[in-house]
Coordinates of C-alpha atoms in Angstrom, one line a residue:
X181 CA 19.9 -5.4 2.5
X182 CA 16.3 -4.8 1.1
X183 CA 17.6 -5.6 -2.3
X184 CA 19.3 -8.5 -1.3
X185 CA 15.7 -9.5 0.9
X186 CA 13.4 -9.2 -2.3
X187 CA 15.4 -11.5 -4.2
X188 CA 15.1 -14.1 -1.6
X189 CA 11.8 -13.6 -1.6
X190 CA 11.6 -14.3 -5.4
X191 CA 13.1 -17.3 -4.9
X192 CA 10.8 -18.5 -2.2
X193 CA 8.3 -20.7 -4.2
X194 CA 10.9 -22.3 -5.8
X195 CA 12.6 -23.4 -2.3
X196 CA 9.2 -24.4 -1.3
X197 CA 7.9 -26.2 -4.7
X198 CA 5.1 -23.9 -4.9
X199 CA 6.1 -23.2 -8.4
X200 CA 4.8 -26.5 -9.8
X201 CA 1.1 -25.8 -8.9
X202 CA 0.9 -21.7 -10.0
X203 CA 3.6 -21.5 -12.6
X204 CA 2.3 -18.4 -14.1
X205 CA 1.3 -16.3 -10.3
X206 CA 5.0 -17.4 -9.2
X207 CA 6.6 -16.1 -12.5
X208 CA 4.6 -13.0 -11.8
X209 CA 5.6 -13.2 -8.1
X210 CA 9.4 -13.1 -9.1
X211 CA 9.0 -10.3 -11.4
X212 CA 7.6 -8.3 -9.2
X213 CA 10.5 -9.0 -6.4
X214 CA 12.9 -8.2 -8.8
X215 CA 11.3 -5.2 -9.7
X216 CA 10.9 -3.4 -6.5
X217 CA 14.4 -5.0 -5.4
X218 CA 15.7 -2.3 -7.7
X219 CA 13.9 0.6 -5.8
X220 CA 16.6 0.7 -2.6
X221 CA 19.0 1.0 -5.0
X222 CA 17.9 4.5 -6.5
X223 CA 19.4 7.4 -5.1
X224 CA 17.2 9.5 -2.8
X225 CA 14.2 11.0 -3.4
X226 CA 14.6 14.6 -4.2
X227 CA 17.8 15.3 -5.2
X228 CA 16.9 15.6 -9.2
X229 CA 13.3 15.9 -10.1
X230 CA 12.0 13.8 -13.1
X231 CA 8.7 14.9 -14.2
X232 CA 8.0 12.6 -16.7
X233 CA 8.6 9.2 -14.9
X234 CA 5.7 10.9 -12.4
X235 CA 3.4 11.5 -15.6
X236 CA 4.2 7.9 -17.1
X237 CA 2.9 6.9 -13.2
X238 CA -0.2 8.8 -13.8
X239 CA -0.9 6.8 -17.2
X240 CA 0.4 4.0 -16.3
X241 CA -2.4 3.6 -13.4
X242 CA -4.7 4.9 -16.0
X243 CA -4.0 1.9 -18.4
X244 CA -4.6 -0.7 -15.5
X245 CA -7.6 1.4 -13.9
X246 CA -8.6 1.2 -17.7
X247 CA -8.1 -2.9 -18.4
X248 CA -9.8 -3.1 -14.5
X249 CA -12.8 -1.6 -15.9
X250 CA -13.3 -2.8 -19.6
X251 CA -12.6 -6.5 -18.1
X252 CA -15.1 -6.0 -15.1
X253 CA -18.0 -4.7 -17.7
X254 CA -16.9 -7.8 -20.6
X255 CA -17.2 -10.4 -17.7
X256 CA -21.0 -8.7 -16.9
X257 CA -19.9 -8.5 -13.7
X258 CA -23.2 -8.8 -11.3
X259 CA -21.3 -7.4 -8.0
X260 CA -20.7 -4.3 -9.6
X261 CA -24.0 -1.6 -10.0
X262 CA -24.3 1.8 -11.4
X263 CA -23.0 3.4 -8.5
X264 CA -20.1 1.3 -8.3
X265 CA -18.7 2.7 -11.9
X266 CA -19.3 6.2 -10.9
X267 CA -16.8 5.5 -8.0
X268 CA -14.6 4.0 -10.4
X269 CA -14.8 6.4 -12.5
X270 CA -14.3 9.4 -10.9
X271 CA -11.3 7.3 -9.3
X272 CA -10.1 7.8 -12.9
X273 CA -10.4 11.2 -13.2
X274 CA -8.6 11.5 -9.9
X275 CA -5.6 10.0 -11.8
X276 CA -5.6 12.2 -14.6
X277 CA -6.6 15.5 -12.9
X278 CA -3.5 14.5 -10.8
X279 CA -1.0 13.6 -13.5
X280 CA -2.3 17.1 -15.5
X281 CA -1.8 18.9 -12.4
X282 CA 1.7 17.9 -11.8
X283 CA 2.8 18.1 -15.5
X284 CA 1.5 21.8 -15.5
X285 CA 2.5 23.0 -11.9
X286 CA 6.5 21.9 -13.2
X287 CA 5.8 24.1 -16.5
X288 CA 4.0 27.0 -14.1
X289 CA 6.9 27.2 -12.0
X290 CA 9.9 26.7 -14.4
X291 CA 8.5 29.5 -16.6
X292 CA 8.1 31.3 -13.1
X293 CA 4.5 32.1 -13.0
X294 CA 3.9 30.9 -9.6
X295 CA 1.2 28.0 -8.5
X296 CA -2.1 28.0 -10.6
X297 CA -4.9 28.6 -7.9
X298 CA -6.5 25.4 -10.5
X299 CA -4.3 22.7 -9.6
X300 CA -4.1 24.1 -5.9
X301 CA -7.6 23.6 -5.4
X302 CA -7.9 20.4 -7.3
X303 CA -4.6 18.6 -5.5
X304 CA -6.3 19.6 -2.1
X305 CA -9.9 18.5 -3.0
X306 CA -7.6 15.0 -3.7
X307 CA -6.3 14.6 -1.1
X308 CA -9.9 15.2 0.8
X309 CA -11.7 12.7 -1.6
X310 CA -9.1 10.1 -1.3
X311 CA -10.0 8.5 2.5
X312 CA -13.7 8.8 1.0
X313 CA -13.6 6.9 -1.7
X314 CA -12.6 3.8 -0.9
X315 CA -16.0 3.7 1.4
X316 CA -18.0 4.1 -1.3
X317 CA -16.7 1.3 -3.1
X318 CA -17.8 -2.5 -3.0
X319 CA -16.5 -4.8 -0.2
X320 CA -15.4 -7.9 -1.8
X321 CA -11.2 -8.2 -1.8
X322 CA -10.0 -7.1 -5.0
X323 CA -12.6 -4.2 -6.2
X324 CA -11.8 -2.6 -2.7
X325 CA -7.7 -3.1 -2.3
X326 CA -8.0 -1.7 -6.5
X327 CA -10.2 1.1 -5.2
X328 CA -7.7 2.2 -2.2
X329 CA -4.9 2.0 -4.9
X330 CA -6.0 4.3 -6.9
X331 CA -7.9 6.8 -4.3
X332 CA -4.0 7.0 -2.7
X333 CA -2.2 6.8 -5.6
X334 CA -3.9 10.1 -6.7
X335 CA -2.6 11.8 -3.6
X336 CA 0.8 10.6 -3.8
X337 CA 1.1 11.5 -7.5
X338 CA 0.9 15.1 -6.4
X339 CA 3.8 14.6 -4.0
X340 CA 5.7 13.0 -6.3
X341 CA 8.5 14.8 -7.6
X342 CA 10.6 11.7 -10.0
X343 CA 10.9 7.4 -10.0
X344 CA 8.9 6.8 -6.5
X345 CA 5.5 7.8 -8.4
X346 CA 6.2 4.2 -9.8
X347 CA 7.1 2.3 -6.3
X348 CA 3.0 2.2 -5.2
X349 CA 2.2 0.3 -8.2
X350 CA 5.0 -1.9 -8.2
X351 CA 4.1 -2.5 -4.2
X352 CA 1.0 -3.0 -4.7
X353 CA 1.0 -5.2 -7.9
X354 CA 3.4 -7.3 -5.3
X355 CA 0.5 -7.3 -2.5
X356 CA -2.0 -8.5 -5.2
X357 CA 0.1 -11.2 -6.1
X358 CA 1.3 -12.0 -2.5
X359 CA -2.7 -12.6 -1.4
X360 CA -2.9 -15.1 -4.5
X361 CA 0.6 -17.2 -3.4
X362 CA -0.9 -17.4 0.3
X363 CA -3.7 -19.3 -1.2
X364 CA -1.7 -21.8 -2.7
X365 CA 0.4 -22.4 -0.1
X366 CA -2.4 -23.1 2.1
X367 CA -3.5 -25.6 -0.5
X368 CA 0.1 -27.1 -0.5
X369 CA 0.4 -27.4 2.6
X370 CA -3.2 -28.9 3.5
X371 CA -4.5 -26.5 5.9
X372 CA -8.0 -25.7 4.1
X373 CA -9.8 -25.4 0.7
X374 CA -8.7 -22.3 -1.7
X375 CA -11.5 -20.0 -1.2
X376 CA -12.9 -18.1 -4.3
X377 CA -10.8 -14.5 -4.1
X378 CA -13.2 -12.8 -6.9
X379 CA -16.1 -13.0 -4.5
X380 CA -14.6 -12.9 -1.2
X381 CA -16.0 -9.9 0.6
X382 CA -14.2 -8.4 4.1
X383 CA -17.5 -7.3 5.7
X384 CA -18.5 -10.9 6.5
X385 CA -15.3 -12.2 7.3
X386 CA -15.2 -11.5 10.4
X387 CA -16.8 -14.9 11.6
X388 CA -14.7 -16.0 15.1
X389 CA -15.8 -19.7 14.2
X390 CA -14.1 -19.6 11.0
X391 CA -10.8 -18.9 12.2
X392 CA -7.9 -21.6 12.4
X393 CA -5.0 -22.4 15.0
X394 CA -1.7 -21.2 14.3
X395 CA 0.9 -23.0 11.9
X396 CA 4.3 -22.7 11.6
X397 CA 3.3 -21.0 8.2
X398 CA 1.9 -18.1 9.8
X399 CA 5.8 -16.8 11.0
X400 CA 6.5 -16.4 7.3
X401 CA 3.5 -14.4 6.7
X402 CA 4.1 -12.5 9.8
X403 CA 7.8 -11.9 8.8
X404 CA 7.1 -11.1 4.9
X405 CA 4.5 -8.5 6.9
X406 CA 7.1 -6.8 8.8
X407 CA 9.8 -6.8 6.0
X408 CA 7.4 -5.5 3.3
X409 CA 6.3 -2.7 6.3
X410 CA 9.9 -1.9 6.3
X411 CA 10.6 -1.8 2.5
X412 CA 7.4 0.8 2.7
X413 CA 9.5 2.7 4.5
X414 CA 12.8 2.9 3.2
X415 CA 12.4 1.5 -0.5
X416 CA 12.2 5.6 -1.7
X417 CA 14.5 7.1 0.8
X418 CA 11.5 9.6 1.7
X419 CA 12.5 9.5 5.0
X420 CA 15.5 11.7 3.8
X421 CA 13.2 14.2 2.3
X422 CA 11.0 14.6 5.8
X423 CA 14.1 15.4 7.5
X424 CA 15.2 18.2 4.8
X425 CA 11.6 19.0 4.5
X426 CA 12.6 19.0 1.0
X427 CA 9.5 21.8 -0.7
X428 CA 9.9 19.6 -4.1
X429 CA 7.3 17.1 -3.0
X430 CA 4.7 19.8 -2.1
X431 CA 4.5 22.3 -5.0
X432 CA 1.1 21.2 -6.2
X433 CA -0.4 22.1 -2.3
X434 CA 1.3 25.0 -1.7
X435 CA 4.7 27.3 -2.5
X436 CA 4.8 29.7 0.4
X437 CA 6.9 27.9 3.2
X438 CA 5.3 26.2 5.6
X439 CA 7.1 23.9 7.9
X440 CA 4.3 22.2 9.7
X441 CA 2.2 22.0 6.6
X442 CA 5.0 21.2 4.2
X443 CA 5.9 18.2 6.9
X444 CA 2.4 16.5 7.6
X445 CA 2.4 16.5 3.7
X446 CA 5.6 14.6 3.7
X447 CA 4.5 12.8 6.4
X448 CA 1.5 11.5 4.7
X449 CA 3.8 10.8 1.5
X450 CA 5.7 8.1 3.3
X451 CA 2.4 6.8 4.8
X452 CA 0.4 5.7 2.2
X453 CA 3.1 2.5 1.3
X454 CA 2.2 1.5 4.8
X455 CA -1.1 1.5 4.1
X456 CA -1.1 0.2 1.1
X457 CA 1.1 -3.3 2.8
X458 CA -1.2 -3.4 5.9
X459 CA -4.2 -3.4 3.8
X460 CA -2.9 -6.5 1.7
X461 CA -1.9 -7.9 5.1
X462 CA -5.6 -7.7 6.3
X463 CA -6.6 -9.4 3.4
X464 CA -4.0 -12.0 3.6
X465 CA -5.2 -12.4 7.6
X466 CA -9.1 -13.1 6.5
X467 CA -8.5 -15.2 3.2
X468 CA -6.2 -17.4 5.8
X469 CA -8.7 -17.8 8.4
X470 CA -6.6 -16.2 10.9
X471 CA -7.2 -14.0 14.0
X472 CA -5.9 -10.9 13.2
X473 CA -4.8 -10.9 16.7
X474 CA -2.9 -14.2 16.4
X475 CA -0.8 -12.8 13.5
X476 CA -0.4 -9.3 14.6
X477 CA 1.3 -10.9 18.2
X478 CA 3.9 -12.8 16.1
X479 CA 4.2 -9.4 14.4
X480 CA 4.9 -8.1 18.0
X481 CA 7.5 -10.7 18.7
X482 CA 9.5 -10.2 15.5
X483 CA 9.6 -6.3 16.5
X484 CA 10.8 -7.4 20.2
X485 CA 13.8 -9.5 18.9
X486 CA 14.3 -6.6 16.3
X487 CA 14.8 -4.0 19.0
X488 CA 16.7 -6.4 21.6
X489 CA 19.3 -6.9 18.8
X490 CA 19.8 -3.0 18.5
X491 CA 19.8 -3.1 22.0
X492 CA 22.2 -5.6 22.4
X493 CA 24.4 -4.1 19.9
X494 CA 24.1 -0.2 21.7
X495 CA 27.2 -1.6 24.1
X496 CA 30.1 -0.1 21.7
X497 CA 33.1 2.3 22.5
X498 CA 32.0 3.9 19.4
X499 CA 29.8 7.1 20.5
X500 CA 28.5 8.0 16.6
X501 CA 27.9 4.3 16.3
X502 CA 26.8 3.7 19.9
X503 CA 23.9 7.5 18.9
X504 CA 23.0 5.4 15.8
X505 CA 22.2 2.3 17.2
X506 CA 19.9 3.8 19.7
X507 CA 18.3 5.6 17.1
X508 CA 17.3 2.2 15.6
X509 CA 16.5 0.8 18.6
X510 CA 13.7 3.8 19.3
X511 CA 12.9 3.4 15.2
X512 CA 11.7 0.0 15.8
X513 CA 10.0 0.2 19.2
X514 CA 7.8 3.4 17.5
X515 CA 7.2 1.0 14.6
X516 CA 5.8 -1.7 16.5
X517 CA 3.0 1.2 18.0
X518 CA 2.8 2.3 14.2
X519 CA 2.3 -1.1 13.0
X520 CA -0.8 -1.4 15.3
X521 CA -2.3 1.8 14.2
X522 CA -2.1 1.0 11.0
X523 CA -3.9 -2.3 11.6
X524 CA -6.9 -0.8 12.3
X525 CA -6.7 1.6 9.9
X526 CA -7.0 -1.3 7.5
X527 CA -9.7 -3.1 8.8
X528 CA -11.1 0.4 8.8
X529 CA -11.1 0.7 4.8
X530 CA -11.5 -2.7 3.8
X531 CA -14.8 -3.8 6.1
X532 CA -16.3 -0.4 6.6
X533 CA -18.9 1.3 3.2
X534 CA -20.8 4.2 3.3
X535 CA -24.2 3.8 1.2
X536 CA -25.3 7.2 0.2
X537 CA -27.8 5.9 -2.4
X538 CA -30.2 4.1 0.5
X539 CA -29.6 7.2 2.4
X540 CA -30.8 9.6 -0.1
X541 CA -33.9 7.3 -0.8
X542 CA -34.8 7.2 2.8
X543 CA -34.8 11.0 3.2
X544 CA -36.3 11.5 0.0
X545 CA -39.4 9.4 1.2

């Protein structure tokens, strides 16, 4: 059904004739689609570890991380400082300290020699860094979505275990791309002038007076929202692996068995798609001129008529069938509250920046 969803999707600016105005971001668009339309397909996460296709994740994000920068210092970009590149930088090193220490954690424990106290300390000093970094960085829309893809995608390298490593780039690339087609469809359809993207910055966006009444637009936006929340969630199958608490995922944290610790890592695994989508969806909200509120309650109604169908449906003679529906019906009611929760998560690491520079000055003086 996701499959079948994504390729809809990719044909959407055609249906809509978006195509003739942004041939080249709608070609991109339906690439994409079609690329993480294979992803449900895949069997589920866990069952054969593939090393490599984690480490060809890991250079992968280097090579873009890599373009990101050499293109940001070619253009002499003037919104990026010295500080800036550090963050980037060590963003960088992140990714390969993460790719190394996946690569040789599989070697350490094939040849049997147990988890390196190295990579132990360096996948958990990750995982620490990775909800900091993203502060530090600049505010304007694409240096900070970039920066909390690659802060996250260093944590979810190391719980990585085969093909998933890939499905964060390939969602995100989607996001990126997804921000840009909302732009032209609000200058197809009239609603306002394209805004400049490069130096649109979420800390002063947050102007009531510059917000918009609803279209009959926004229900698409809302509903590619709640889809793409839902692709998050199921694209890998790592919902599978948190019910096993499959130990695959974890090796690079820890190899002694630890339920609770093994399953808040898994946990966080499946979470970081989700925030990943909501972030995109925050930018999407601003670059619109829309309430965040006024989206998020058409958000609400798509998750009401989603759970009244599975409740609907719950009246069957069939007991496994009647169990399963009702476990849908309490999947989708919790992911209405999770929804929410990730909202402000996402305004949370797309307005918010700590400055340590001006803080060290100030003391130092």
């Amino acid at each position: 059904t996701l499959t079948v969803g994504l390729l809809v999707f990719a044909g959407w600016p055609v249906i809509t004739q978006l195509w003739v105005q942004a041939k080249t971001t709608t070609l991109i668009w339906t690439v994409l689609c079609a690329l993480l339309a294979v992803f449900p397909l895949m069997p589920v996460v866990g069952r054969e570890p593939n090393i490599p296709l984690v480490i060809a994740a890991g250079l992968l994000t280097l090579l873009i991380s890599g373009f990101s920068l050499a293109s940001s210092c070619k253009s002499e970009n003037k919104y990026r400082n010295n500080e800036d590149m550090k963050v980037h930088f060590y963003q960088m090193l992140s990714i390969a300290l993460s790719t190394y220490v996946v690569s040789n954690t599989h070697n350490s424990l094939k040849n049997k020699q147990g988890l390196p106290v190295f990579n132990q300390i360096i996948s958990w000093t990750t995982l620490v860094s990775s909800s900091v970094l993203p502060l530090l960085s600049p505010t304007f829309l694409f240096q900070r979505l970039f920066s909390i893809l690659l802060s996250l995608m260093a944590t979810y390298l190391l719980l990585s275990t085969g093909y998933e490593a890939l499905f964060p780039l390939v969602l995100s690339g989607l996001m990126f791309v997804w921000i840009h087609m909302e732009q032209e469809a609000l200058q197809h359809y009239g609603l306002s002038l394209k805004p400049k993207l490069a130096v649109f910055n979420f800390a002063y966006a947050t102007d009531i007076t510059q917000f918009r009444q609803l279209h009959l637009d926004d229900i698409r936006r809302s509903f590619f929202f709640v889809f793409f929340i839902v692709t998050a969630f199921f694209g890998t199958g790592n919902i599978a692996s948190v019910n096993s608490f499959d130990p695959a995922s974890v090796y690079c944290f820890l190899t002694v068995f630890s339920p609770f610790m093994m399953g808040g890592l898994l946990v966080l695994k499946v979470v970081i798609p989700f925030v990943l989508v909501s972030c995109a969806f925050e930018a999407v909200q601003v670059t619109t001129q829309l309430s965040s509120k006024s989206l998020f309650l058409i958000v609400l109604v798509i998750s009401d008529i989603m759970a009244l169908v599975s409740c609907c449906c719950t009246f069957s003679s069939n007991k496994v069938k009647q169990r399963a529906l009702i476990s849908h019906y309490v999947l989708v009611m919790s992911l209405t509250i999770f929804m929410m929760l990730m909202n402000g998560l996402a305004q949370l690491l797309t307005t918010k920046r700590l400055d340590l520079s001006r803080r060290t000055k100030h003391h130092a003086t």
